[in-house]
XYZ file of C-alpha atoms in Angstrom:
570
model
C 94.582 137.034 122.299
C 94.340 136.964 126.256
C 92.706 134.071 127.800
C 89.293 136.501 128.300
C 89.609 137.594 125.214
C 89.917 134.475 123.150
C 86.849 133.292 126.169
C 84.966 135.915 124.695
C 85.365 134.960 121.175
C 84.520 131.381 121.510
C 80.494 133.192 122.603
C 80.324 134.629 119.816
C 76.863 133.438 117.865
C 77.896 132.431 114.650
C 74.928 133.836 113.224
C 76.707 137.219 113.727
C 80.366 136.431 112.321
C 78.770 136.905 108.424
C 80.872 139.030 106.605
C 80.544 140.638 102.917
C 83.414 140.486 100.445
C 83.542 143.153 98.789
C 85.396 140.939 96.182
C 83.097 138.319 95.400
C 80.242 140.421 97.438
C 79.119 136.771 98.773
C 78.615 136.769 102.108
C 81.541 134.398 104.343
C 81.411 132.677 107.097
C 84.938 133.830 110.013
C 85.545 132.152 113.000
C 87.228 133.195 115.464
C 89.721 130.506 114.583
C 90.908 132.926 111.263
C 88.411 136.575 112.038
C 90.956 139.648 112.491
C 92.076 140.498 115.391
C 89.740 143.791 116.216
C 86.969 144.307 118.995
C 84.047 142.746 117.992
C 81.204 144.694 118.273
C 78.422 144.793 120.445
C 77.965 143.716 124.014
C 80.437 141.049 122.714
C 83.245 143.443 122.210
C 86.725 142.012 124.166
C 87.940 144.076 127.434
C 91.511 145.232 126.185
C 94.356 143.940 128.888
C 95.480 146.774 131.450
C 98.850 146.198 131.027
C 100.094 149.332 130.429
C 98.832 152.474 129.408
C 98.282 153.196 126.002
C 97.859 157.175 125.154
C 94.637 158.034 123.857
C 94.993 159.512 120.173
C 94.369 162.510 118.683
C 90.886 163.892 118.069
C 90.165 165.236 114.188
C 86.846 167.394 114.474
C 86.897 167.772 110.034
C 86.374 163.821 110.222
C 83.331 161.191 111.378
C 85.003 158.425 113.746
C 86.251 155.759 110.853
C 85.017 151.909 112.270
C 88.607 149.770 113.021
C 90.432 148.236 109.004
C 88.215 145.255 108.191
C 85.649 146.043 109.759
C 83.138 148.056 107.908
C 79.942 147.459 106.932
C 80.395 143.306 107.782
C 76.796 143.102 108.664
C 75.070 144.423 104.966
C 77.339 145.307 101.940
C 77.953 148.611 100.988
C 74.950 150.848 98.863
C 76.924 150.405 95.886
C 76.805 147.332 95.935
C 72.794 147.122 97.361
C 71.678 148.423 94.270
C 72.779 145.760 91.805
C 71.107 143.068 93.908
C 67.818 142.489 94.987
C 66.447 141.002 98.083
C 65.616 137.654 95.972
C 69.036 137.359 94.826
C 71.161 138.167 98.317
C 68.712 135.201 99.682
C 70.351 133.085 97.200
C 73.915 134.348 97.947
C 73.493 133.533 101.414
C 71.414 130.335 100.932
C 73.304 128.539 98.167
C 69.962 128.056 96.163
C 68.556 125.624 99.579
C 67.132 122.818 97.641
C 63.761 122.233 96.696
C 64.228 118.593 98.875
C 64.318 117.652 102.397
C 67.216 115.626 102.953
C 69.339 117.555 99.950
C 68.010 121.305 100.992
C 69.578 120.905 104.705
C 72.967 119.287 103.793
C 73.953 121.681 100.566
C 73.257 124.809 103.535
C 76.458 122.988 104.714
C 78.493 124.872 101.770
C 77.979 128.447 103.951
C 80.671 127.339 105.882
C 83.683 127.382 105.183
C 85.981 124.124 104.786
C 86.299 122.939 108.147
C 83.341 121.630 107.545
C 84.065 119.313 104.945
C 85.590 116.852 107.556
C 82.306 116.813 109.633
C 81.151 114.678 105.798
C 81.068 110.847 105.969
C 81.521 109.159 101.906
C 81.122 105.803 100.891
C 82.187 104.509 97.316
C 79.910 103.292 95.274
C 81.303 100.946 93.567
C 80.552 101.497 90.098
C 77.084 101.409 90.616
C 76.211 104.934 89.846
C 76.221 107.128 87.053
C 79.305 108.718 88.090
C 77.302 111.617 89.202
C 75.192 114.120 88.556
C 75.725 116.747 85.468
C 74.135 120.173 85.475
C 72.558 120.181 81.545
C 70.997 116.038 82.704
C 68.423 114.575 84.564
C 69.155 114.402 88.124
C 68.442 111.007 89.327
C 69.305 111.403 93.854
C 69.065 107.909 95.490
C 67.627 108.671 99.208
C 68.113 106.251 101.718
C 66.813 106.255 105.577
C 68.434 103.606 107.525
C 66.999 101.602 111.163
C 70.460 101.283 112.053
C 70.916 103.167 115.798
C 73.609 105.418 115.256
C 74.073 108.319 118.327
C 72.365 109.094 121.291
C 69.298 108.525 122.119
C 68.388 106.197 119.833
C 68.297 102.726 121.968
C 64.874 103.062 121.784
C 64.578 102.474 118.188
C 65.270 100.198 116.035
C 66.740 96.184 115.855
C 69.160 96.174 118.104
C 72.363 95.379 117.237
C 71.075 95.108 113.530
C 74.101 96.521 110.823
C 70.574 98.149 109.972
C 67.665 98.325 106.575
C 66.944 100.012 103.378
C 64.255 100.641 105.529
C 62.863 104.747 103.850
C 63.784 104.305 100.711
C 63.013 107.372 97.548
C 64.650 107.752 94.313
C 64.328 111.583 93.623
C 64.196 112.671 89.604
C 65.081 116.076 88.406
C 64.257 116.863 84.996
C 66.586 117.770 82.533
C 64.995 121.146 82.708
C 64.586 121.899 86.260
C 60.708 122.333 86.044
C 59.563 118.985 87.892
C 60.613 116.371 90.147
C 59.661 113.491 90.912
C 60.095 111.343 94.553
C 59.221 107.703 94.514
C 59.152 106.172 97.431
C 59.730 101.981 97.150
C 58.206 100.188 99.904
C 60.798 97.898 102.433
C 58.887 95.296 101.964
C 58.286 94.997 98.007
C 60.006 90.952 96.611
C 62.296 91.641 94.729
C 65.933 90.306 93.235
C 68.988 91.919 94.854
C 71.966 92.141 92.479
C 75.682 90.629 93.441
C 76.969 93.484 94.011
C 80.834 94.200 94.507
C 81.632 96.152 97.584
C 85.235 97.991 98.558
C 87.081 96.809 101.032
C 88.143 98.873 104.760
C 91.210 97.655 102.807
C 91.120 98.989 99.448
C 90.273 95.525 97.845
C 86.946 94.531 96.661
C 84.385 91.454 97.830
C 81.875 90.757 96.058
C 78.818 90.373 98.308
C 76.267 87.276 96.678
C 72.714 88.266 95.017
C 69.719 87.364 96.700
C 66.599 86.138 94.663
C 62.304 86.687 96.461
C 63.807 88.964 99.176
C 62.835 91.999 100.563
C 63.949 95.896 99.832
C 64.785 96.986 103.139
C 68.229 93.568 102.355
C 69.609 95.631 100.311
C 71.664 97.775 103.285
C 73.122 96.141 105.659
C 72.545 92.677 105.400
C 75.173 90.135 104.641
C 77.609 93.458 104.712
C 75.812 95.369 101.824
C 76.137 98.841 101.348
C 74.583 101.541 100.149
C 76.015 101.077 96.640
C 74.349 97.468 96.698
C 70.453 99.112 97.064
C 71.888 100.860 94.122
C 71.749 98.463 92.053
C 68.651 97.155 93.169
C 67.260 99.735 92.204
C 68.518 99.812 88.801
C 67.483 96.181 89.022
C 63.686 97.232 89.909
C 63.536 100.175 87.915
C 65.655 100.474 85.453
C 67.189 103.360 86.614
C 70.753 104.380 87.582
C 70.895 106.408 90.187
C 73.933 109.489 90.492
C 73.873 109.339 93.687
C 73.099 108.309 96.910
C 72.698 109.621 100.444
C 71.777 108.346 103.697
C 70.526 109.354 107.087
C 69.551 107.681 110.027
C 67.449 108.345 113.155
C 69.214 111.599 114.078
C 68.568 112.988 110.730
C 65.074 113.688 111.532
C 65.728 114.878 115.355
C 67.917 117.122 114.399
C 66.563 118.653 111.210
C 63.039 119.161 112.416
C 64.518 121.262 114.468
C 66.887 122.707 113.474
C 64.153 124.488 111.484
C 62.247 125.028 114.514
C 59.766 122.084 114.111
C 57.860 121.143 111.143
C 54.312 121.308 110.241
C 51.994 118.244 110.333
C 48.043 117.253 109.762
C 46.098 114.467 111.452
C 42.939 113.578 110.235
C 42.305 112.176 113.464
C 43.399 110.813 117.533
C 46.543 108.654 117.360
C 48.121 107.555 120.419
C 50.945 104.818 119.328
C 52.794 102.864 122.358
C 55.433 101.865 119.669
C 55.875 104.489 118.273
C 55.437 106.605 121.172
C 53.721 109.187 119.155
C 50.671 110.472 120.935
C 48.360 113.540 118.947
C 45.217 114.680 119.089
C 43.491 115.337 115.210
C 44.627 118.816 113.813
C 47.790 120.497 112.590
C 50.568 120.589 114.704
C 54.164 121.405 115.442
C 56.814 118.701 115.889
C 60.115 118.062 116.364
C 63.043 115.979 118.049
C 61.765 113.150 119.274
C 58.053 113.648 118.674
C 59.118 114.352 114.922
C 60.637 110.926 114.678
C 57.995 109.257 116.268
C 55.373 110.842 113.451
C 57.370 109.568 110.732
C 57.800 106.243 112.513
C 54.154 105.226 113.780
C 52.045 102.706 111.167
C 49.586 100.792 113.570
C 47.673 103.744 114.529
C 46.978 104.537 110.272
C 45.641 103.545 107.011
C 46.006 99.509 107.204
C 48.315 99.961 109.124
C 51.346 98.819 107.207
C 54.693 99.897 105.642
C 52.374 101.781 102.503
C 50.191 104.061 105.174
C 53.375 104.558 107.017
C 54.949 106.136 103.540
C 52.179 108.632 103.238
C 52.513 109.904 106.396
C 56.583 110.105 105.841
C 55.825 111.919 102.352
C 53.489 114.602 104.604
C 57.075 114.953 106.878
C 59.116 116.106 104.203
C 57.231 117.933 101.937
C 56.086 120.329 104.549
C 60.316 120.139 106.035
C 60.864 121.112 102.368
C 58.582 124.039 102.836
C 60.081 125.595 105.693
C 63.702 124.987 104.728
C 62.571 127.156 101.394
C 60.825 129.313 103.190
C 61.631 133.172 103.925
C 61.685 132.259 108.140
C 64.795 130.199 107.162
C 65.979 131.577 104.774
C 67.082 134.544 106.360
C 68.028 133.379 109.366
C 71.534 132.696 109.336
C 71.253 130.911 112.891
C 68.833 128.170 111.515
C 70.870 128.562 108.328
C 74.012 127.338 110.781
C 72.129 124.960 112.430
C 71.033 123.396 109.599
C 74.568 122.354 108.142
C 75.460 121.166 111.138
C 72.731 118.609 111.714
C 72.597 118.153 107.547
C 76.834 117.136 107.585
C 76.375 115.124 110.864
C 74.062 113.234 109.927
C 74.641 112.850 106.516
C 76.788 109.405 104.465
C 76.998 110.727 100.449
C 78.460 108.940 98.325
C 82.697 109.536 97.151
C 81.335 111.480 94.547
C 79.787 114.289 96.686
C 81.916 114.045 99.367
C 82.493 117.412 100.092
C 80.345 121.231 100.409
C 81.262 122.447 97.133
C 79.479 119.518 95.289
C 76.503 119.474 97.636
C 76.285 122.997 96.561
C 76.633 122.448 93.190
C 73.838 119.807 93.613
C 71.753 122.428 95.778
C 71.595 125.495 93.322
C 70.632 122.969 90.260
C 67.560 121.541 92.821
C 67.072 125.203 94.164
C 65.228 125.813 91.445
C 62.141 123.851 91.680
C 58.899 124.238 92.212
C 57.152 122.693 95.137
C 54.280 122.913 93.469
C 55.473 120.478 90.403
C 57.534 118.035 93.406
C 55.454 115.026 93.326
C 55.673 112.786 96.070
C 54.801 109.334 94.714
C 54.676 105.741 95.613
C 56.127 102.361 93.467
C 52.380 100.252 92.792
C 52.372 97.041 94.807
C 49.652 94.501 95.072
C 49.876 92.005 98.080
C 51.969 88.819 97.646
C 49.963 86.231 96.460
C 51.960 83.919 97.637
C 51.564 84.163 101.357
C 48.042 83.123 102.884
C 48.202 86.543 105.069
C 50.005 89.040 103.067
C 52.761 90.305 104.992
C 55.106 92.157 101.657
C 54.072 93.301 98.147
C 54.926 92.724 95.223
C 54.975 94.767 91.694
C 51.237 95.578 89.869
C 53.163 94.301 86.706
C 51.295 97.173 84.667
C 51.150 100.445 86.031
C 54.192 99.791 88.028
C 56.312 99.909 84.961
C 54.372 102.539 83.212
C 55.929 104.713 86.228
C 59.213 103.111 85.889
C 59.251 104.011 82.151
C 58.196 107.856 83.089
C 60.853 108.427 85.215
C 63.236 107.111 82.807
C 62.097 109.177 80.237
C 61.738 112.333 81.896
C 58.222 112.767 81.963
C 56.362 115.688 84.625
C 53.935 113.792 87.400
C 52.382 117.475 87.385
C 50.398 119.274 84.369
C 53.831 121.303 83.377
C 53.848 123.450 80.453
C 55.973 121.118 77.379
C 58.751 123.280 75.858
C 58.137 122.522 72.169
C 61.252 120.713 71.578
C 59.754 117.961 73.743
C 56.803 117.494 71.933
C 56.296 115.006 69.621
C 57.534 115.455 65.872
C 53.548 116.534 64.337
C 52.546 113.431 62.140
C 50.986 114.969 58.803
C 47.031 114.774 58.677
C 46.411 111.885 56.826
C 48.060 109.465 60.140
C 46.696 112.283 62.567
C 43.165 111.448 61.752
C 43.814 107.499 61.960
C 43.489 108.532 65.957
C 40.436 111.031 65.536
C 36.890 109.755 65.656
C 34.194 107.161 67.396
C 36.005 104.783 70.079
C 34.434 101.035 70.768
C 34.543 99.891 74.296
C 37.459 97.854 75.363
C 35.154 95.105 75.756
C 33.868 95.188 72.455
C 37.648 95.081 71.024
C 39.266 91.854 68.985
C 42.562 91.134 68.718
C 45.358 88.609 68.771
C 48.644 90.198 70.324
C 51.965 88.911 68.093
C 55.555 89.275 69.372
C 57.355 90.149 66.710
C 60.845 91.628 68.558
C 60.227 92.140 71.815
C 61.748 90.469 74.803
C 60.124 86.471 75.480
C 56.776 86.223 76.477
C 56.242 89.950 76.520
C 53.200 88.854 74.255
C 51.721 86.240 76.972
C 52.602 89.899 79.511
C 50.562 91.908 77.504
C 47.692 89.820 76.836
C 47.567 89.138 80.286
C 47.354 93.100 81.201
C 44.460 93.292 78.380
C 42.395 90.816 79.901
C 42.963 91.452 83.412
C 43.995 95.055 83.766
C 42.198 97.208 80.240
C 38.808 95.395 79.988
C 40.216 93.775 76.625
C 38.347 90.751 77.017
C 38.308 89.389 73.376
C 41.958 89.178 72.891
C 44.691 86.291 73.151
C 48.039 85.344 71.955
C 49.070 84.602 68.172
C 52.699 83.644 69.564
C 55.516 85.024 67.026
C 55.214 87.700 64.282
C 56.756 85.855 60.969
C 59.794 88.897 60.862
C 60.886 91.104 63.525
C 60.348 95.210 63.751
C 61.562 97.788 65.174
C 58.709 99.321 66.219
C 55.125 98.297 67.530
C 52.240 98.346 64.933
C 48.721 98.038 64.958
C 47.236 96.561 61.509
C 43.075 96.539 61.451
C 40.666 96.743 58.521
C 38.632 99.727 57.804
C 35.612 98.635 59.389
C 37.832 98.017 62.596
C 38.859 101.360 62.778
C 36.492 102.767 65.870
C 38.049 99.650 67.149
C 41.203 100.014 66.611
C 41.080 103.520 67.878
C 40.297 102.255 71.514
C 43.015 100.008 71.204
C 45.591 102.787 70.600
C 44.295 104.939 73.524
C 44.828 102.428 75.932
C 48.061 101.372 74.716
C 49.633 104.541 74.166
C 50.147 104.396 70.134
C 50.746 107.167 67.984
C 49.242 107.065 64.982
C 51.713 106.117 62.420
C 51.602 103.266 64.662
C 48.055 102.734 63.222
C 48.358 100.305 59.633
C 45.528 100.422 58.267
C 45.009 96.828 55.931
C 42.913 93.827 56.583
C 42.255 91.627 59.336
C 42.729 88.035 60.097
C 40.558 85.413 61.760
C 40.419 83.971 65.392
C 40.013 81.398 66.772
C 36.338 81.750 67.480
C 36.408 82.685 63.860
C 35.375 86.055 64.090
C 37.189 89.227 62.307
C 40.233 90.332 64.514
C 42.781 93.504 64.556
C 46.861 91.947 64.676
C 48.749 93.910 67.370
C 52.417 93.388 66.900
C 55.027 94.426 69.570
C 58.135 95.835 68.061
C 61.820 96.584 69.821
C 60.612 99.403 71.393
C 58.362 97.590 73.722
C 59.357 98.203 77.235
C 56.246 96.262 78.958
C 52.930 95.574 80.339
C 51.134 98.100 80.763
C 53.444 100.749 79.403
C 52.417 103.282 76.972
C 54.308 102.631 73.699
C 54.351 106.429 73.222
C 56.316 107.952 75.863
C 55.378 111.329 75.321
C 51.936 110.289 75.705
C 52.372 108.631 78.599
C 50.193 109.822 81.941
C 50.286 108.557 85.412
C 48.336 105.846 86.646
C 44.758 106.614 87.454
C 44.617 105.128 91.566
C 48.914 106.285 91.717
C 49.135 106.866 95.556
C 50.808 111.149 95.073
C 50.465 114.282 96.154
C 52.656 117.295 95.255
C 54.773 119.265 97.771
C 53.252 122.713 98.255
C 50.213 121.103 99.974
C 49.566 120.255 103.822
C 46.972 116.552 103.466
C 46.039 115.592 106.226
C 47.039 111.976 107.269
C 44.301 109.631 107.733
């Protein structure tokens, strides 16, 4: 091809280079370097070099003019193929099941490109901190980390100058085993945690153990002291009990480039915001934002809510929900130009673990996440309270009971939305006599008398459960009775017949099944009054955590929203 031909081929919009492969029935992108050297149709057709005259071919009237070899039906499948595939299935093939969650969704759009896009993907070792990668037949846990490290052009006004970056925004995305629901759990950056020791692979291949820290902010799990995303992974496991399968890291540029690639995302404000710190200046109402304005939106905090990081988390969740909806819209899925831009932006902006270091692996993950329905994708925040150790709190600590309850729901693959459960997911039916123990009148929590014994739970469990019962559940007539005479595999509640109404009330609070309730006799408490006996067995998971996992529900005051709705920031 001469210089003129090459120049015109390079000007071809990638959206015009999708070709249907008749052998696979999939669309493929053929770039100029590998595309056939036949003329390009339309206004971009290359002009043949006039070096010598070529005799015109003979015209045959009996047959209509045939298109050049290799060029037939590039823009749409042959009619025979079209009859076999619905429009929805064509879109699925085109997008590869564009993911239901923002960063992952655009990351997997890159699989539509040829192998050269793999060069855009930057990966880091997981250092043994992951499960080894997601599995198609299991629940999926992906750690999404937004760092405030300055990278790329145009970021001089953001982040800490010269900083290695922090885990500024962190979400644990849990996708259920049956793909019917998902939870994106935000972890506050100012949450006080213990960061464990972190073995980290060095550039020369050696391993260095970075010492852990106790009682520090969660955001220090990345960047500080040379910590890598694998250290953040270990910290999340230590905090929640959930071991992530993979991680993805995005910087400031990701928000700007991805929001622009889809043509902007819709957000809503309940009041005017003029924040000189984040550079956000928007009146109340709905707006479509992208680029620098989108970054300002997710970084503002002083003008919303209580002006702290928890308020900013709600803005970020609103933005991610809106971006995810835009990604799944037909406006995006049917636009080759937007899909090309998304793939470029995502592969340039993301850093993934070594188990997700190719377009093919991202595509497989995207196909799994693409099965989600937005109405069953819940954004929630780890329950926290102001740090009581600080006179003027700037950090937060776990709200023990509700936080453990949330972690337990994620670990047990329980939906935060009302998803119809399959029969196999329901607990085994109890016989009528056992089930009847839960039926009937229930006492008020303040009327329940119970003593708590440790019968196989971790040390200190009885004391922590007592604190939960008295301070959060309203069971004020409770006391710690020390250790049980023998260990039990499962927690039990023993009560006398005339205490059945108290037993049912406590069972509801603790999530006890009928099988855990043991009709028997009462004992005398320290005030000389008859009382029930709650013995914590080896199945005890933590103060305030429902013991019967299948009956667990999200805490009533949990900050959460679903991705199918627009909620205006206040």
